[in-house]
Amino acid sequence: MLSTFAYAFHFDASLYARYLRGYAEQRGVRRFDRKILDVSLRAADGFIEAVVLEGGERVEGDLFIDCSGFRGLLIEQALKSGYEDWSHWLLCDRAVAVPCQSAGQLTPYTRSTAREAGWQWRIPLQHRTGNGYVYCSRYLGDDEAAATLLANLDGEALAAPRMLQFTTGRRRRFWNRNCVALGLASGFLEPLESTSIHLIMTGVSRLVHYFPFGGVTQSFVDQYNEDVRLEAEAVRDFIILHYHVTDRVDTPFWRACREMQVPELLARRIRMFRERAHAWRGENEIFQLDSWVQVMFGQGIQPANYNHMTEGMKAPELARFLEGIRTTISRAVASMPAHQESLDRYCRASDDVWKNAAMK
Ligand SMILES: Cc1cc2nc3c(=O)[nH]c(=O)nc-3n(C[C@H](O)[C@H](O)[C@H](O)COP(=O)(O)OP(=O)(O)OC[C@H]3O[C@@H](n4cnc5c(N)ncnc54)[C@H](O)[C@@H]3O)c2cc1C
């Protein structure tokens, strides 16, 4: 039963990227470490014919995956696929990040702390702790954000704060002609639920599923775009829920979050929970039913009624059922090593690894 619980990992992003690069190259992937200067389109249908690298080399292909980050070098700059801006729902448009020395017990979770105009993340790794403040530039200046972050670290800062800007939203077409955008080239959802790398993984799996063997056909392109849109919108709504359902009225930022009009499907979801404690998980959605329930309750929604189907289980039977869960979990926890002990035992990295890790 316990193996069905969802979990996630904390990685050092630059070390993980290096690992994946080595993994791919060992299996025959060729890497050109050069800047793309131009994108050449086929006159007949506007498909991408080749990318032109620094030095003039042309790399031709049948299918191109755009992983160029926010700028969307192929999907937007060359193919003009369009961008749907969601920043009226997700107001944060900046982040400041800084690593610091680890202090105290290593915790097995990300801590997210609400702040005046956004929230602060704390991600403990073996060799350092990653920190950042995601905020809305309409309500907070960059210097104030950096000062707040630096005043709320566990240990000494290990680098100067790094500023990032973003526009939350999605590419209107994730797959356009013979180009598929993955990662930040496909859109940006702020990291409150750390979904970006997961969405890259589901994007890769989906592309394998709909792979254009024998050529690109519009039916597959349309289905891919529809699937990704629904997946991204569900993540978007789940994140909006954290901001919108709040009691905080102490700052203009939180008042704006509370008063905003949310997407219709999310508004209905909230009403269904308020009215009858009804939560659901749609097809293709990343977040499980439990996650929706926890955020609804956690943000303070008290349902007015309950689902009468639950009366099928009498109170003593329910108590026994819950006690069974509690006992199973307690036993599992008692027999497992603590987080630090488990890292030391199974995956402790040598000091050399940490020395080479970029301080991101
Ligand atoms: C503040 C913040 C916090 C985040 N936290 C999380 C988290 O907790 N969990 C999570 O899963 N994700 C998180 N993410 C998202 C995560 O960082 C991205 O999903 C990840 O970096 C993947 O990015 P990417 O490869 O799409 O783009 P990038 O990392 O931006 O890479 C784009 C690459 O394209 C290259 N490029 C651009 N133009 C050219 C050109 N002309 N020629 C050649 N190369 C070019 C760039 O050099 C770069 O290497 C966070 C993002 C931000 C901004």
mmCIF file of N, CA, C and O in Angstrom, residues 321-353:
data_model
loop_
_atom_site.group_PDB
_atom_site.id
_atom_site.type_symbol
_atom_site.label_atom_id
_atom_site.label_comp_id
_atom_site.label_asym_id
_atom_site.label_seq_id
_atom_site.Cartn_x
_atom_site.Cartn_y
_atom_site.Cartn_z
ATOM 1 N N PHE A 321 -10.825 1.670 10.023
ATOM 2 C CA PHE A 321 -10.138 1.846 8.742
ATOM 3 C C PHE A 321 -9.008 2.879 8.889
ATOM 4 O O PHE A 321 -7.867 2.653 8.502
ATOM 5 N N LEU A 322 -9.343 3.998 9.538
ATOM 6 C CA LEU A 322 -8.341 5.062 9.704
ATOM 7 C C LEU A 322 -7.223 4.615 10.642
ATOM 8 O O LEU A 322 -6.049 4.903 10.426
ATOM 9 N N GLU A 323 -7.628 3.862 11.681
ATOM 10 C CA GLU A 323 -6.627 3.364 12.631
ATOM 11 C C GLU A 323 -5.649 2.424 11.920
ATOM 12 O O GLU A 323 -4.438 2.443 12.176
ATOM 13 N N GLY A 324 -6.201 1.638 10.994
ATOM 14 C CA GLY A 324 -5.357 0.712 10.211
ATOM 15 C C GLY A 324 -4.311 1.489 9.410
ATOM 16 O O GLY A 324 -3.142 1.109 9.364
ATOM 17 N N ILE A 325 -4.739 2.598 8.811
ATOM 18 C CA ILE A 325 -3.799 3.413 8.022
ATOM 19 C C ILE A 325 -2.724 3.981 8.953
ATOM 20 O O ILE A 325 -1.524 3.924 8.660
ATOM 21 N N ARG A 326 -3.206 4.495 10.115
ATOM 22 C CA ARG A 326 -2.259 5.116 11.061
ATOM 23 C C ARG A 326 -1.210 4.096 11.525
ATOM 24 O O ARG A 326 -0.015 4.376 11.539
ATOM 25 N N THR A 327 -1.663 2.898 11.840
ATOM 26 C CA THR A 327 -0.743 1.866 12.338
ATOM 27 C C THR A 327 0.260 1.482 11.252
ATOM 28 O O THR A 327 1.462 1.374 11.510
ATOM 29 N N THR A 328 -0.232 1.287 10.038
ATOM 30 C CA THR A 328 0.668 0.883 8.943
ATOM 31 C C THR A 328 1.739 1.941 8.733
ATOM 32 O O THR A 328 2.926 1.620 8.592
ATOM 33 N N ILE A 329 1.311 3.211 8.717
ATOM 34 C CA ILE A 329 2.282 4.282 8.480
ATOM 35 C C ILE A 329 3.270 4.366 9.652
ATOM 36 O O ILE A 329 4.484 4.446 9.444
ATOM 37 N N SER A 330 2.769 4.290 10.873
ATOM 38 C CA SER A 330 3.659 4.381 12.041
ATOM 39 C C SER A 330 4.701 3.266 12.009
ATOM 40 O O SER A 330 5.880 3.494 12.268
ATOM 41 N N ARG A 331 4.260 2.055 11.689
ATOM 42 C CA ARG A 331 5.198 0.927 11.624
ATOM 43 C C ARG A 331 6.256 1.167 10.565
ATOM 44 O O ARG A 331 7.438 0.940 10.792
ATOM 45 N N ALA A 332 5.814 1.656 9.397
ATOM 46 C CA ALA A 332 6.770 1.884 8.296
ATOM 47 C C ALA A 332 7.782 2.956 8.697
ATOM 48 O O ALA A 332 8.981 2.794 8.492
ATOM 49 N N VAL A 333 7.280 4.033 9.318
ATOM 50 C CA VAL A 333 8.173 5.132 9.724
ATOM 51 C C VAL A 333 9.184 4.627 10.757
ATOM 52 O O VAL A 333 10.384 4.899 10.664
ATOM 53 N N ALA A 334 8.700 3.824 11.721
ATOM 54 C CA ALA A 334 9.590 3.335 12.792
ATOM 55 C C ALA A 334 10.698 2.441 12.245
ATOM 56 O O ALA A 334 11.798 2.397 12.782
ATOM 57 N N SER A 335 10.408 1.739 11.153
ATOM 58 C CA SER A 335 11.411 0.790 10.649
ATOM 59 C C SER A 335 12.338 1.420 9.596
ATOM 60 O O SER A 335 13.266 0.795 9.127
ATOM 61 N N MET A 336 12.062 2.655 9.210
ATOM 62 C CA MET A 336 12.864 3.275 8.145
ATOM 63 C C MET A 336 13.965 4.162 8.720
ATOM 64 O O MET A 336 13.809 4.738 9.794
ATOM 65 N N PRO A 337 15.086 4.299 7.979
ATOM 66 C CA PRO A 337 16.138 5.214 8.437
ATOM 67 C C PRO A 337 15.686 6.657 8.299
ATOM 68 O O PRO A 337 14.802 6.949 7.478
ATOM 69 N N ALA A 338 16.279 7.564 9.068
ATOM 70 C CA ALA A 338 15.957 8.989 8.911
ATOM 71 C C ALA A 338 16.525 9.468 7.573
ATOM 72 O O ALA A 338 17.335 8.777 6.944
ATOM 73 N N HIS A 339 16.102 10.649 7.142
ATOM 74 C CA HIS A 339 16.454 11.146 5.815
ATOM 75 C C HIS A 339 17.977 11.194 5.599
ATOM 76 O O HIS A 339 18.503 10.654 4.622
ATOM 77 N N GLN A 340 18.670 11.828 6.563
ATOM 78 C CA GLN A 340 20.128 11.969 6.427
ATOM 79 C C GLN A 340 20.804 10.588 6.381
ATOM 80 O O GLN A 340 21.687 10.339 5.561
ATOM 81 N N GLU A 341 20.332 9.723 7.264
ATOM 82 C CA GLU A 341 20.917 8.378 7.339
ATOM 83 C C GLU A 341 20.719 7.640 6.015
ATOM 84 O O GLU A 341 21.619 6.966 5.510
ATOM 85 N N SER A 342 19.541 7.812 5.435
ATOM 86 C CA SER A 342 19.233 7.127 4.195
ATOM 87 C C SER A 342 20.098 7.671 3.042
ATOM 88 O O SER A 342 20.617 6.906 2.235
ATOM 89 N N LEU A 343 20.301 8.994 3.002
ATOM 90 C CA LEU A 343 21.170 9.570 1.970
ATOM 91 C C LEU A 343 22.595 9.052 2.142
ATOM 92 O O LEU A 343 23.253 8.659 1.182
ATOM 93 N N ASP A 344 23.065 9.045 3.408
ATOM 94 C CA ASP A 344 24.433 8.588 3.672
ATOM 95 C C ASP A 344 24.598 7.132 3.236
ATOM 96 O O ASP A 344 25.619 6.752 2.693
ATOM 97 N N ARG A 345 23.552 6.363 3.481
ATOM 98 C CA ARG A 345 23.670 4.933 3.207
ATOM 99 C C ARG A 345 23.581 4.630 1.710
ATOM 100 O O ARG A 345 24.293 3.805 1.191
ATOM 101 N N TYR A 346 22.667 5.337 1.000
ATOM 102 C CA TYR A 346 22.390 4.937 -0.391
ATOM 103 C C TYR A 346 22.980 5.850 -1.465
ATOM 104 O O TYR A 346 23.230 5.403 -2.569
ATOM 105 N N CYS A 347 23.147 7.113 -1.193
ATOM 106 C CA CYS A 347 23.554 7.980 -2.315
ATOM 107 C C CYS A 347 24.402 9.158 -1.863
ATOM 108 O O CYS A 347 24.256 10.262 -2.397
ATOM 109 N N ARG A 348 25.258 8.949 -0.899
ATOM 110 C CA ARG A 348 26.113 10.067 -0.474
ATOM 111 C C ARG A 348 27.116 10.357 -1.581
ATOM 112 O O ARG A 348 27.818 9.474 -2.055
ATOM 113 N N ALA A 349 27.178 11.613 -2.002
ATOM 114 C CA ALA A 349 28.123 11.974 -3.062
ATOM 115 C C ALA A 349 29.445 12.409 -2.439
ATOM 116 O O ALA A 349 29.483 12.911 -1.319
ATOM 117 N N SER A 350 30.529 12.212 -3.178
ATOM 118 C CA SER A 350 31.847 12.587 -2.655
ATOM 119 C C SER A 350 31.984 14.106 -2.646
ATOM 120 O O SER A 350 31.264 14.813 -3.368
ATOM 121 N N ASP A 351 32.911 14.613 -1.859
ATOM 122 C CA ASP A 351 33.098 16.060 -1.770
ATOM 123 C C ASP A 351 33.462 16.671 -3.118
ATOM 124 O O ASP A 351 33.142 17.816 -3.405
ATOM 125 N N ASP A 352 34.156 15.873 -3.982
ATOM 126 C CA ASP A 352 34.541 16.379 -5.313
ATOM 127 C C ASP A 352 33.316 16.811 -6.115
ATOM 128 O O ASP A 352 33.340 17.786 -6.844
ATOM 129 N N VAL A 353 32.253 16.022 -5.980
ATOM 130 C CA VAL A 353 31.028 16.351 -6.729
ATOM 131 C C VAL A 353 30.544 17.732 -6.328
ATOM 132 O O VAL A 353 30.203 18.560 -7.166
#
